[in-house]
mmCIF file with all atom_site columns, C-alpha atoms in Angstrom:
data_model
loop_
_atom_site.group_PDB
_atom_site.id
_atom_site.type_symbol
_atom_site.label_atom_id
_atom_site.label_alt_id
_atom_site.label_comp_id
_atom_site.label_asym_id
_atom_site.label_entity_id
_atom_site.label_seq_id
_atom_site.pdbx_PDB_ins_code
_atom_site.Cartn_x
_atom_site.Cartn_y
_atom_site.Cartn_z
_atom_site.occupancy
_atom_site.B_iso_or_equiv
_atom_site.pdbx_formal_charge
_atom_site.auth_seq_id
_atom_site.auth_comp_id
_atom_site.auth_asym_id
_atom_site.auth_atom_id
_atom_site.pdbx_PDB_model_num
ATOM 1   C CA . UNK B 1 1   ? -16.635 -5.746  0.996   1.00 0.00 ? 1   UNK B CA 1
ATOM 2   C CA . UNK B 1 2   ? -14.504 -2.845  -0.091  1.00 0.00 ? 2   UNK B CA 1
ATOM 3   C CA . UNK B 1 3   ? -11.435 -3.490  -2.213  1.00 0.00 ? 3   UNK B CA 1
ATOM 4   C CA . UNK B 1 4   ? -7.904  -2.097  -2.237  1.00 0.00 ? 4   UNK B CA 1
ATOM 5   C CA . UNK B 1 5   ? -6.249  -0.580  -5.260  1.00 0.00 ? 5   UNK B CA 1
ATOM 6   C CA . UNK B 1 6   ? -2.563  -1.423  -5.536  1.00 0.00 ? 6   UNK B CA 1
ATOM 7   C CA . UNK B 1 7   ? -0.861  0.755   -8.099  1.00 0.00 ? 7   UNK B CA 1
ATOM 8   C CA . UNK B 1 8   ? 2.740   1.279   -9.087  1.00 0.00 ? 8   UNK B CA 1
ATOM 9   C CA . UNK B 1 9   ? 4.695   3.466   -11.451 1.00 0.00 ? 9   UNK B CA 1
ATOM 10  C CA . UNK B 1 10  ? 6.104   0.617   -13.518 1.00 0.00 ? 10  UNK B CA 1
ATOM 11  C CA . UNK B 1 11  ? 6.132   -3.172  -13.750 1.00 0.00 ? 11  UNK B CA 1
ATOM 12  C CA . UNK B 1 12  ? 9.623   -3.205  -12.230 1.00 0.00 ? 12  UNK B CA 1
ATOM 13  C CA . UNK B 1 13  ? 7.943   -2.238  -8.910  1.00 0.00 ? 13  UNK B CA 1
ATOM 14  C CA . UNK B 1 14  ? 5.822   -5.418  -8.886  1.00 0.00 ? 14  UNK B CA 1
ATOM 15  C CA . UNK B 1 15  ? 8.284   -7.652  -6.978  1.00 0.00 ? 15  UNK B CA 1
ATOM 16  C CA . UNK B 1 16  ? 8.116   -5.202  -4.053  1.00 0.00 ? 16  UNK B CA 1
ATOM 17  C CA . UNK B 1 17  ? 4.381   -4.527  -4.339  1.00 0.00 ? 17  UNK B CA 1
ATOM 18  C CA . UNK B 1 18  ? 3.602   -8.250  -4.483  1.00 0.00 ? 18  UNK B CA 1
ATOM 19  C CA . UNK B 1 19  ? 4.010   -8.359  -0.695  1.00 0.00 ? 19  UNK B CA 1
ATOM 20  C CA . UNK B 1 20  ? 1.010   -6.017  -0.297  1.00 0.00 ? 20  UNK B CA 1
ATOM 21  C CA . UNK B 1 21  ? -1.024  -8.020  -2.788  1.00 0.00 ? 21  UNK B CA 1
ATOM 22  C CA . UNK B 1 22  ? -0.244  -11.294 -1.012  1.00 0.00 ? 22  UNK B CA 1
ATOM 23  C CA . UNK B 1 23  ? -1.044  -10.032 2.489   1.00 0.00 ? 23  UNK B CA 1
ATOM 24  C CA . UNK B 1 24  ? -4.345  -8.506  1.345   1.00 0.00 ? 24  UNK B CA 1
ATOM 25  C CA . UNK B 1 25  ? -5.360  -11.725 -0.384  1.00 0.00 ? 25  UNK B CA 1
ATOM 26  C CA . UNK B 1 26  ? -4.465  -13.537 2.844   1.00 0.00 ? 26  UNK B CA 1
ATOM 27  C CA . UNK B 1 27  ? -7.068  -11.360 4.591   1.00 0.00 ? 27  UNK B CA 1
ATOM 28  C CA . UNK B 1 28  ? -9.560  -12.220 1.801   1.00 0.00 ? 28  UNK B CA 1
ATOM 29  C CA . UNK B 1 29  ? -9.628  -8.595  0.647   1.00 0.00 ? 29  UNK B CA 1
ATOM 30  C CA . UNK B 1 30  ? -10.231 -8.010  -3.040  1.00 0.00 ? 30  UNK B CA 1
ATOM 31  C CA . UNK B 1 31  ? -7.256  -6.372  -4.726  1.00 0.00 ? 31  UNK B CA 1
ATOM 32  C CA . UNK B 1 32  ? -7.104  -4.606  -8.060  1.00 0.00 ? 32  UNK B CA 1
ATOM 33  C CA . UNK B 1 33  ? -3.572  -4.119  -9.392  1.00 0.00 ? 33  UNK B CA 1
ATOM 34  C CA . UNK B 1 34  ? -2.568  -1.624  -12.062 1.00 0.00 ? 34  UNK B CA 1
ATOM 35  C CA . UNK B 1 35  ? 0.368   0.354   -13.423 1.00 0.00 ? 35  UNK B CA 1
ATOM 36  C CA . UNK B 1 36  ? -0.266  4.086   -13.248 1.00 0.00 ? 36  UNK B CA 1
ATOM 37  C CA . UNK B 1 37  ? 2.740   6.222   -14.079 1.00 0.00 ? 37  UNK B CA 1
ATOM 38  C CA . UNK B 1 38  ? 2.615   9.785   -12.758 1.00 0.00 ? 38  UNK B CA 1
ATOM 39  C CA . UNK B 1 39  ? 4.935   10.928  -15.548 1.00 0.00 ? 39  UNK B CA 1
ATOM 40  C CA . UNK B 1 40  ? 4.122   8.660   -18.489 1.00 0.00 ? 40  UNK B CA 1
ATOM 41  C CA . UNK B 1 41  ? 0.345   8.268   -18.105 1.00 0.00 ? 41  UNK B CA 1
ATOM 42  C CA . UNK B 1 42  ? -0.889  11.439  -16.360 1.00 0.00 ? 42  UNK B CA 1
ATOM 43  C CA . UNK B 1 43  ? -4.385  11.170  -17.860 1.00 0.00 ? 43  UNK B CA 1
ATOM 44  C CA . UNK B 1 44  ? -4.739  7.653   -16.420 1.00 0.00 ? 44  UNK B CA 1
ATOM 45  C CA . UNK B 1 45  ? -3.463  8.909   -13.063 1.00 0.00 ? 45  UNK B CA 1
ATOM 46  C CA . UNK B 1 46  ? -6.049  11.710  -12.986 1.00 0.00 ? 46  UNK B CA 1
ATOM 47  C CA . UNK B 1 47  ? -8.874  9.357   -13.949 1.00 0.00 ? 47  UNK B CA 1
ATOM 48  C CA . UNK B 1 48  ? -7.819  6.749   -11.385 1.00 0.00 ? 48  UNK B CA 1
ATOM 49  C CA . UNK B 1 49  ? -7.440  9.274   -8.575  1.00 0.00 ? 49  UNK B CA 1
ATOM 50  C CA . UNK B 1 50  ? -10.685 11.107  -9.245  1.00 0.00 ? 50  UNK B CA 1
ATOM 51  C CA . UNK B 1 51  ? -12.841 7.979   -9.622  1.00 0.00 ? 51  UNK B CA 1
ATOM 52  C CA . UNK B 1 52  ? -11.345 5.337   -7.290  1.00 0.00 ? 52  UNK B CA 1
ATOM 53  C CA . UNK B 1 53  ? -13.903 6.077   -4.557  1.00 0.00 ? 53  UNK B CA 1
ATOM 54  C CA . UNK B 1 54  ? -16.753 5.454   -7.018  1.00 0.00 ? 54  UNK B CA 1
ATOM 55  C CA . UNK B 1 55  ? -15.307 2.068   -8.015  1.00 0.00 ? 55  UNK B CA 1
ATOM 56  C CA . UNK B 1 56  ? -15.583 0.403   -4.593  1.00 0.00 ? 56  UNK B CA 1
ATOM 57  C CA . UNK B 1 57  ? -12.096 1.073   -3.290  1.00 0.00 ? 57  UNK B CA 1
ATOM 58  C CA . UNK B 1 58  ? -11.570 1.761   0.409   1.00 0.00 ? 58  UNK B CA 1
ATOM 59  C CA . UNK B 1 59  ? -7.807  2.347   0.307   1.00 0.00 ? 59  UNK B CA 1
ATOM 60  C CA . UNK B 1 60  ? -5.165  2.909   -2.346  1.00 0.00 ? 60  UNK B CA 1
ATOM 61  C CA . UNK B 1 61  ? -1.622  1.597   -1.966  1.00 0.00 ? 61  UNK B CA 1
ATOM 62  C CA . UNK B 1 62  ? 0.746   3.382   -4.333  1.00 0.00 ? 62  UNK B CA 1
ATOM 63  C CA . UNK B 1 63  ? 4.333   2.259   -4.822  1.00 0.00 ? 63  UNK B CA 1
ATOM 64  C CA . UNK B 1 64  ? 6.933   4.318   -6.625  1.00 0.00 ? 64  UNK B CA 1
ATOM 65  C CA . UNK B 1 65  ? 10.677  4.670   -6.925  1.00 0.00 ? 65  UNK B CA 1
ATOM 66  C CA . UNK B 1 66  ? 12.943  7.543   -7.856  1.00 0.00 ? 66  UNK B CA 1
ATOM 67  C CA . UNK B 1 67  ? 11.123  10.867  -7.617  1.00 0.00 ? 67  UNK B CA 1
ATOM 68  C CA . UNK B 1 68  ? 8.069   8.884   -6.423  1.00 0.00 ? 68  UNK B CA 1
ATOM 69  C CA . UNK B 1 69  ? 5.304   11.308  -7.375  1.00 0.00 ? 69  UNK B CA 1
ATOM 70  C CA . UNK B 1 70  ? 2.574   8.675   -7.720  1.00 0.00 ? 70  UNK B CA 1
ATOM 71  C CA . UNK B 1 71  ? 1.384   8.418   -4.080  1.00 0.00 ? 71  UNK B CA 1
ATOM 72  C CA . UNK B 1 72  ? 1.219   12.169  -3.562  1.00 0.00 ? 72  UNK B CA 1
ATOM 73  C CA . UNK B 1 73  ? -0.511  12.852  -6.845  1.00 0.00 ? 73  UNK B CA 1
ATOM 74  C CA . UNK B 1 74  ? -3.116  10.159  -6.159  1.00 0.00 ? 74  UNK B CA 1
ATOM 75  C CA . UNK B 1 75  ? -3.635  11.593  -2.665  1.00 0.00 ? 75  UNK B CA 1
ATOM 76  C CA . UNK B 1 76  ? -4.157  15.050  -4.142  1.00 0.00 ? 76  UNK B CA 1
ATOM 77  C CA . UNK B 1 77  ? -6.956  13.729  -6.360  1.00 0.00 ? 77  UNK B CA 1
ATOM 78  C CA . UNK B 1 78  ? -8.707  11.129  -4.195  1.00 0.00 ? 78  UNK B CA 1
ATOM 79  C CA . UNK B 1 79  ? -10.735 11.392  -0.979  1.00 0.00 ? 79  UNK B CA 1
ATOM 80  C CA . UNK B 1 80  ? -9.533  7.884   -0.034  1.00 0.00 ? 80  UNK B CA 1
ATOM 81  C CA . UNK B 1 81  ? -6.658  7.070   2.315   1.00 0.00 ? 81  UNK B CA 1
ATOM 82  C CA . UNK B 1 82  ? -3.437  6.571   0.363   1.00 0.00 ? 82  UNK B CA 1
ATOM 83  C CA . UNK B 1 83  ? -0.540  4.480   1.607   1.00 0.00 ? 83  UNK B CA 1
ATOM 84  C CA . UNK B 1 84  ? 2.749   5.201   -0.111  1.00 0.00 ? 84  UNK B CA 1
ATOM 85  C CA . UNK B 1 85  ? 5.416   2.550   -0.584  1.00 0.00 ? 85  UNK B CA 1
ATOM 86  C CA . UNK B 1 86  ? 8.835   3.974   -1.438  1.00 0.00 ? 86  UNK B CA 1
ATOM 87  C CA . UNK B 1 87  ? 10.563  1.551   -3.797  1.00 0.00 ? 87  UNK B CA 1
ATOM 88  C CA . UNK B 1 88  ? 14.324  1.322   -4.074  1.00 0.00 ? 88  UNK B CA 1
ATOM 89  C CA . UNK B 1 89  ? 14.738  1.399   -7.834  1.00 0.00 ? 89  UNK B CA 1
ATOM 90  C CA . UNK B 1 90  ? 17.610  1.426   -10.291 1.00 0.00 ? 90  UNK B CA 1
ATOM 91  C CA . UNK B 1 91  ? 17.390  5.199   -10.663 1.00 0.00 ? 91  UNK B CA 1
ATOM 92  C CA . UNK B 1 92  ? 17.145  5.770   -6.924  1.00 0.00 ? 92  UNK B CA 1
ATOM 93  C CA . UNK B 1 93  ? 19.606  7.329   -4.503  1.00 0.00 ? 93  UNK B CA 1
ATOM 94  C CA . UNK B 1 94  ? 19.609  4.324   -2.143  1.00 0.00 ? 94  UNK B CA 1
ATOM 95  C CA . UNK B 1 95  ? 15.852  4.828   -1.923  1.00 0.00 ? 95  UNK B CA 1
ATOM 96  C CA . UNK B 1 96  ? 16.093  8.053   0.064   1.00 0.00 ? 96  UNK B CA 1
ATOM 97  C CA . UNK B 1 97  ? 14.693  10.150  -2.768  1.00 0.00 ? 97  UNK B CA 1
ATOM 98  C CA . UNK B 1 98  ? 11.627  7.901   -2.845  1.00 0.00 ? 98  UNK B CA 1
ATOM 99  C CA . UNK B 1 99  ? 11.196  7.906   0.944   1.00 0.00 ? 99  UNK B CA 1
ATOM 100 C CA . UNK B 1 100 ? 11.400  11.675  1.209   1.00 0.00 ? 100 UNK B CA 1
ATOM 101 C CA . UNK B 1 101 ? 9.227   12.326  -1.855  1.00 0.00 ? 101 UNK B CA 1
ATOM 102 C CA . UNK B 1 102 ? 6.410   10.273  -0.344  1.00 0.00 ? 102 UNK B CA 1
ATOM 103 C CA . UNK B 1 103 ? 6.946   11.268  3.286   1.00 0.00 ? 103 UNK B CA 1
ATOM 104 C CA . UNK B 1 104 ? 7.299   15.034  2.919   1.00 0.00 ? 104 UNK B CA 1
ATOM 105 C CA . UNK B 1 105 ? 3.782   15.868  1.754   1.00 0.00 ? 105 UNK B CA 1
ATOM 106 C CA . UNK B 1 106 ? 2.366   19.363  2.268   1.00 0.00 ? 106 UNK B CA 1
ATOM 107 C CA . UNK B 1 107 ? -0.341  19.968  4.859   1.00 0.00 ? 107 UNK B CA 1
ATOM 108 C CA . UNK B 1 108 ? -3.753  18.943  3.544   1.00 0.00 ? 108 UNK B CA 1
ATOM 109 C CA . UNK B 1 109 ? -2.498  16.120  1.315   1.00 0.00 ? 109 UNK B CA 1
ATOM 110 C CA . UNK B 1 110 ? -1.598  13.244  3.645   1.00 0.00 ? 110 UNK B CA 1
ATOM 111 C CA . UNK B 1 111 ? 0.069   10.043  2.490   1.00 0.00 ? 111 UNK B CA 1
ATOM 112 C CA . UNK B 1 112 ? 0.629   7.318   5.064   1.00 0.00 ? 112 UNK B CA 1
ATOM 113 C CA . UNK B 1 113 ? 4.175   6.188   4.328   1.00 0.00 ? 113 UNK B CA 1
ATOM 114 C CA . UNK B 1 114 ? 5.727   2.832   5.124   1.00 0.00 ? 114 UNK B CA 1
ATOM 115 C CA . UNK B 1 115 ? 9.381   1.835   5.101   1.00 0.00 ? 115 UNK B CA 1
ATOM 116 C CA . UNK B 1 116 ? 11.477  1.501   1.970   1.00 0.00 ? 116 UNK B CA 1
ATOM 117 C CA . UNK B 1 117 ? 10.177  -1.593  0.117   1.00 0.00 ? 117 UNK B CA 1
ATOM 118 C CA . UNK B 1 118 ? 7.657   -1.990  2.974   1.00 0.00 ? 118 UNK B CA 1
ATOM 119 C CA . UNK B 1 119 ? 4.703   -3.141  0.891   1.00 0.00 ? 119 UNK B CA 1
ATOM 120 C CA . UNK B 1 120 ? 3.804   -5.881  3.385   1.00 0.00 ? 120 UNK B CA 1
ATOM 121 C CA . UNK B 1 121 ? 3.161   -3.262  6.053   1.00 0.00 ? 121 UNK B CA 1
ATOM 122 C CA . UNK B 1 122 ? 1.161   -1.225  3.544   1.00 0.00 ? 122 UNK B CA 1
ATOM 123 C CA . UNK B 1 123 ? -1.092  -4.244  3.016   1.00 0.00 ? 123 UNK B CA 1
ATOM 124 C CA . UNK B 1 124 ? -1.511  -4.776  6.748   1.00 0.00 ? 124 UNK B CA 1
ATOM 125 C CA . UNK B 1 125 ? -2.299  -1.083  7.280   1.00 0.00 ? 125 UNK B CA 1
ATOM 126 C CA . UNK B 1 126 ? -4.899  -1.184  4.491   1.00 0.00 ? 126 UNK B CA 1
ATOM 127 C CA . UNK B 1 127 ? -6.505  -4.223  6.140   1.00 0.00 ? 127 UNK B CA 1
ATOM 128 C CA . UNK B 1 128 ? -6.561  -2.411  9.480   1.00 0.00 ? 128 UNK B CA 1
ATOM 129 C CA . UNK B 1 129 ? -8.234  0.624   7.878   1.00 0.00 ? 129 UNK B CA 1
ATOM 130 C CA . UNK B 1 130 ? -10.907 -1.600  6.348   1.00 0.00 ? 130 UNK B CA 1
ATOM 131 C CA . UNK B 1 131 ? -11.161 -3.567  9.605   1.00 0.00 ? 131 UNK B CA 1
ATOM 132 C CA . UNK B 1 132 ? -12.171 -0.401  11.454  1.00 0.00 ? 132 UNK B CA 1
ATOM 133 C CA . UNK B 1 133 ? -15.594 -0.720  9.814   1.00 0.00 ? 133 UNK B CA 1
ATOM 134 C CA . UNK B 1 134 ? -15.678 -4.411  8.781   1.00 0.00 ? 134 UNK B CA 1
ATOM 135 C CA . UNK B 1 135 ? -15.712 -6.933  11.636  1.00 0.00 ? 135 UNK B CA 1
ATOM 136 C CA . UNK B 1 136 ? -14.868 -9.850  9.353   1.00 0.00 ? 136 UNK B CA 1
ATOM 137 C CA . UNK B 1 137 ? -11.588 -8.189  8.303   1.00 0.00 ? 137 UNK B CA 1
ATOM 138 C CA . UNK B 1 138 ? -10.954 -7.006  11.867  1.00 0.00 ? 138 UNK B CA 1
ATOM 139 C CA . UNK B 1 139 ? -11.189 -10.607 13.111  1.00 0.00 ? 139 UNK B CA 1
ATOM 140 C CA . UNK B 1 140 ? -8.615  -11.685 10.505  1.00 0.00 ? 140 UNK B CA 1
ATOM 141 C CA . UNK B 1 141 ? -6.267  -8.870  11.546  1.00 0.00 ? 141 UNK B CA 1
ATOM 142 C CA . UNK B 1 142 ? -6.603  -9.936  15.184  1.00 0.00 ? 142 UNK B CA 1
ATOM 143 C CA . UNK B 1 143 ? -5.778  -13.534 14.264  1.00 0.00 ? 143 UNK B CA 1
ATOM 144 C CA . UNK B 1 144 ? -2.789  -12.349 12.213  1.00 0.00 ? 144 UNK B CA 1
ATOM 145 C CA . UNK B 1 145 ? -1.448  -10.290 15.114  1.00 0.00 ? 145 UNK B CA 1
ATOM 146 C CA . UNK B 1 146 ? -1.930  -13.205 17.506  1.00 0.00 ? 146 UNK B CA 1
ATOM 147 C CA . UNK B 1 147 ? 0.091   -15.339 15.098  1.00 0.00 ? 147 UNK B CA 1
ATOM 148 C CA . UNK B 1 148 ? 2.924   -12.788 15.196  1.00 0.00 ? 148 UNK B CA 1
ATOM 149 C CA . UNK B 1 149 ? 2.898   -12.926 18.987  1.00 0.00 ? 149 UNK B CA 1
ATOM 150 C CA . UNK B 1 150 ? 2.998   -16.726 18.961  1.00 0.00 ? 150 UNK B CA 1
ATOM 151 C CA . UNK B 1 151 ? 5.976   -16.753 16.579  1.00 0.00 ? 151 UNK B CA 1
ATOM 152 C CA . UNK B 1 152 ? 7.933   -14.448 18.884  1.00 0.00 ? 152 UNK B CA 1
ATOM 153 C CA . UNK B 1 153 ? 7.046   -16.542 21.947  1.00 0.00 ? 153 UNK B CA 1
ATOM 154 C CA . UNK B 1 154 ? 8.118   -19.729 20.135  1.00 0.00 ? 154 UNK B CA 1
ATOM 155 C CA . UNK B 1 155 ? 11.425  -18.128 19.137  1.00 0.00 ? 155 UNK B CA 1
ATOM 156 C CA . UNK B 1 156 ? 12.039  -17.053 22.717  1.00 0.00 ? 156 UNK B CA 1
ATOM 157 C CA . UNK B 1 157 ? 11.539  -20.600 24.024  1.00 0.00 ? 157 UNK B CA 1
ATOM 158 C CA . UNK B 1 158 ? 14.578  -21.743 22.099  1.00 0.00 ? 158 UNK B CA 1
ATOM 159 C CA . UNK B 1 159 ? 16.785  -19.244 23.945  1.00 0.00 ? 159 UNK B CA 1
ATOM 160 C CA . UNK B 1 160 ? 16.278  -20.724 27.417  1.00 0.00 ? 160 UNK B CA 1
#
């Protein structure tokens, strides 16, 4: 089975990115977590981006706050799908700088972008991407979605 790389610009992003890690582990998808700073470790970023597809990854989830260059830079280097998670950080302008930095990519360098601090959805999207070619993961995604439906139906029962 393919694995997902979950990277972030600094350890302070981990509380947000943990949601992606947890959801992927819940789907029994192998996750490799690392800190790759676009500004402080550019050599590591280049190596990671250029070689991730040779290391068994299917998808990369990249979380970053502030200027949030990490997802776009990884996407520029890797042939793999990249999901960007804008992180509301201490040096952020209410997170909008991160959202726009990840969302407004130039043509030819796509980054799928989730909501501010939306790492859980990034994990689900990564599982769905893998599930498109792996029936075992697809079955787990279907079960997960059925569970969401059941929770809503149970909540609605209490309203009547």
